[in-house]
Every structure is written in C-alpha cells, then in structure tokens.
PDB file of C-alpha atoms in Angstrom:
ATOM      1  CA  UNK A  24     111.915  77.072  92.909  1.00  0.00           C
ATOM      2  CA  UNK A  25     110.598  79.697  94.866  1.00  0.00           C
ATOM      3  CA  UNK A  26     108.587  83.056  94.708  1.00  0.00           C
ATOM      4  CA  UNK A  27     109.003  85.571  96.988  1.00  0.00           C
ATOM      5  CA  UNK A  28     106.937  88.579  97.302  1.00  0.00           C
ATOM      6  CA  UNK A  29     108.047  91.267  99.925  1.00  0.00           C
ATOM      7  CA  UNK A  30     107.213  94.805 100.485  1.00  0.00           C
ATOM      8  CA  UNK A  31     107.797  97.029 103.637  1.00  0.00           C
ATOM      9  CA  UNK A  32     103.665  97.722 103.604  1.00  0.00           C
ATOM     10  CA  UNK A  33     101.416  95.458 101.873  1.00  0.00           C
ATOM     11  CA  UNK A  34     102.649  92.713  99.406  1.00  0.00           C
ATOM     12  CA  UNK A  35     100.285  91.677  96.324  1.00  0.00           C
ATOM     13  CA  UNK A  36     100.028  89.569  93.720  1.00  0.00           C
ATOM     14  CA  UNK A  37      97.186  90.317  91.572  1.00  0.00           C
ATOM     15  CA  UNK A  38      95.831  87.448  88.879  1.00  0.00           C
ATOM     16  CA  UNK A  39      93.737  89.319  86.365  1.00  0.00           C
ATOM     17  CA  UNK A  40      91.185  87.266  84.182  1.00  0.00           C
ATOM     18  CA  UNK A  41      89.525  90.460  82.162  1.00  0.00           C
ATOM     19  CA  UNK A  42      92.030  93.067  82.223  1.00  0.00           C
ATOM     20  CA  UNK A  43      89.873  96.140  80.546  1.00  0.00           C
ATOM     21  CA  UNK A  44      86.825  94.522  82.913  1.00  0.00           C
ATOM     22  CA  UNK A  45      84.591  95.417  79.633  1.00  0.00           C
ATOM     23  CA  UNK A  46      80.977  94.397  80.073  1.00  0.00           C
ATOM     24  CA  UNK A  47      80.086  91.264  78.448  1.00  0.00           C
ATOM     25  CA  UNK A  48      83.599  89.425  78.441  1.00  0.00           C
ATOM     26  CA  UNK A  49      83.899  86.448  80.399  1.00  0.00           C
ATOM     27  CA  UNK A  50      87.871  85.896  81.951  1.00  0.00           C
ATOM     28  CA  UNK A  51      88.031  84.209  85.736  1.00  0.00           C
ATOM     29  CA  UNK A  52      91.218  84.619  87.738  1.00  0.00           C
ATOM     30  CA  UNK A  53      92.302  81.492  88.848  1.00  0.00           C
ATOM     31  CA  UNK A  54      95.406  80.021  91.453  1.00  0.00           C
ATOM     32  CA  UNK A  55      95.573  76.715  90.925  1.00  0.00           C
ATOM     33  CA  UNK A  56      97.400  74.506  93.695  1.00  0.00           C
ATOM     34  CA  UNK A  57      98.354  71.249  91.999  1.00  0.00           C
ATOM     35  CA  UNK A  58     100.520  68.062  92.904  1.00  0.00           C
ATOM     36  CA  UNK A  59     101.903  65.266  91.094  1.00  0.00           C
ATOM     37  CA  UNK A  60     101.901  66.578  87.606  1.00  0.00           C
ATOM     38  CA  UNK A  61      99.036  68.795  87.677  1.00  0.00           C
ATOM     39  CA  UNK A  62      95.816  66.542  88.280  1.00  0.00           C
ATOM     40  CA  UNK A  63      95.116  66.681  91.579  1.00  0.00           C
ATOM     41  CA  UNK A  64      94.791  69.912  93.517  1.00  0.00           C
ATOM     42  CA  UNK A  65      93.145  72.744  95.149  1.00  0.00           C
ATOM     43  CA  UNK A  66      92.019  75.616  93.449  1.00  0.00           C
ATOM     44  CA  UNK A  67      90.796  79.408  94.220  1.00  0.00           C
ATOM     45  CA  UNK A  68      88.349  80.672  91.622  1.00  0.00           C
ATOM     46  CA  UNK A  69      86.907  84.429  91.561  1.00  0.00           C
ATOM     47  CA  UNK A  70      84.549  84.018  88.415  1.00  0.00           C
ATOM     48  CA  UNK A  71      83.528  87.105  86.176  1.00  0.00           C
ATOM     49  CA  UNK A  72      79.878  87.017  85.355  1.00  0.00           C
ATOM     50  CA  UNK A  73      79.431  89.679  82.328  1.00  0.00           C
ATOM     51  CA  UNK A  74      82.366  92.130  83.947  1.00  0.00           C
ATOM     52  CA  UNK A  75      80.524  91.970  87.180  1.00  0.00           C
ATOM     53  CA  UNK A  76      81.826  89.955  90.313  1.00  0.00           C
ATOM     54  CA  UNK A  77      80.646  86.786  90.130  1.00  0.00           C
ATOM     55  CA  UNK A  78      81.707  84.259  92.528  1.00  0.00           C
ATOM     56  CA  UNK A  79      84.766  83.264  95.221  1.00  0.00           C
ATOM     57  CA  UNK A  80      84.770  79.600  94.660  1.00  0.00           C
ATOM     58  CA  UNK A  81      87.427  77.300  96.596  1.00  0.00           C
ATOM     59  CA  UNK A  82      87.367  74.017  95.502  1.00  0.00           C
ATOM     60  CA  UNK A  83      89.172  70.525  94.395  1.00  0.00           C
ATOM     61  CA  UNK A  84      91.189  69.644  91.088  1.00  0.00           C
ATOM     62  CA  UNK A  85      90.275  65.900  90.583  1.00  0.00           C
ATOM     63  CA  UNK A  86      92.303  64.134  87.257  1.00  0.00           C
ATOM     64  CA  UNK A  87      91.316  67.612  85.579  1.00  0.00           C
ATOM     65  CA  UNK A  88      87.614  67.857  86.587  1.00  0.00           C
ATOM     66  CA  UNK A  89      87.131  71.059  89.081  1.00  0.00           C
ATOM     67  CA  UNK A  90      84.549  70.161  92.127  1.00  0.00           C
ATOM     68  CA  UNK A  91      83.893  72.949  93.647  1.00  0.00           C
ATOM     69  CA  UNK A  92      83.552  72.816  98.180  1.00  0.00           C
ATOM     70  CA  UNK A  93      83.014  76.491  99.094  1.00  0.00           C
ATOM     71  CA  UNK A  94      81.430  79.308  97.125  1.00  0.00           C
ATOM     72  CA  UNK A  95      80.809  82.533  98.081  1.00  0.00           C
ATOM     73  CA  UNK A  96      78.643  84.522  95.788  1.00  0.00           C
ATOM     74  CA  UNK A  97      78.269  88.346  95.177  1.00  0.00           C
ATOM     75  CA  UNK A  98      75.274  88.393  97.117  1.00  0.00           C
ATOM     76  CA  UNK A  99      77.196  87.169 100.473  1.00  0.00           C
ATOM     77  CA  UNK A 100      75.845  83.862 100.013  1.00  0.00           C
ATOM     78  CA  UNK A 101      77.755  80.519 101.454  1.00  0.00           C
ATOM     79  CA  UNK A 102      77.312  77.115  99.845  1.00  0.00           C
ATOM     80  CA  UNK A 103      79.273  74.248 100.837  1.00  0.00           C
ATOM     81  CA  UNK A 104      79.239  71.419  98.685  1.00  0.00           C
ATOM     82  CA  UNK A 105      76.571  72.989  96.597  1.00  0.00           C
ATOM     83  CA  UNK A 106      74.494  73.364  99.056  1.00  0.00           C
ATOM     84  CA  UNK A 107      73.369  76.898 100.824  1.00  0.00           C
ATOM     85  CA  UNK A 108      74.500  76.816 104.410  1.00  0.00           C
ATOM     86  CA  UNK A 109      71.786  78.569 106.927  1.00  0.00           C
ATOM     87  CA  UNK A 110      73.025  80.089 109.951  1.00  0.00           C
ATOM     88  CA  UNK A 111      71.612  76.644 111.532  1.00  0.00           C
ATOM     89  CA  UNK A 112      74.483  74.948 109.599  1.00  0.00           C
ATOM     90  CA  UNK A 113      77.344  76.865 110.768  1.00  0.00           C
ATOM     91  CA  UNK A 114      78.579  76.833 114.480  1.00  0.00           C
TER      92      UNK A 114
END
C-alpha cells in the first residue's frame, strides 16, 4: 500500500500532537518508520514542552525502547548521541 501526496505547489502532511496548542498540555507529533512488525525502526520526534516547541529528535526504535541519535532543541542546540556537539565536532 501506498500514500501519495501531490500538489501543483507545496505538498504537506501535517502530524499534530496538541491540536488547540493550549499551554500546559503535553501531545508530541511523532512518524514512526518501523520494520518487521513494528519493533525496530527509525523515528522523527518534535516534542511539546508545556505548548511550547520543545525538541526535533531523530532517533532509533529498538524492540519498543526509543534511543534517541540527533536532537535539536529550541534553542538551536545539536546533540548527537546525547552528547552536545561543538563546532570542533562537526566538519
């Protein structure tokens, strides 16, 4: 099965976690990437914190357990790993 989105300007699928984007709520959008039943995957994360941006988060789906490689918080920030990259880090 396939999905196909196509527009003659700019195609988008939206995934909204807190619809109303009230203050206080949590509600993530997620795109989950999975193989072989669901278990194992990659996933794309953009975390709420409080109905503020949070977090872009890309990341692995191991037997269920999310392990997150690259975030990217609100404040520009890069970790990889959980670690913050410097500008020493990236070439």
């Amino acid at each position: 099965m396939n999905l196909d989105v196509a527009s003659s300007t700019n195609a988008v699928i939206r995934i909204l976690g807190d619809k109303d984007n009230a203050s206080g709520e949590p509600g993530s959008a997620r795109l989950r990437l999975d193989n072989d039943g669901g278990d194992n995957g990659y996933y794309l994360l953009n975390s709420n914190a409080s109905g503020n941006p949070g977090s872009l988060e890309i990341g692995m789906n191991n037997s269920g357990s999310d392990v997150p490689r690259i975030t990217i918080d609100n404040s520009g920030n890069l970790f990889i790993g959980g670690t913050t990259a410097s500008s020493a880090d990236i070439a």
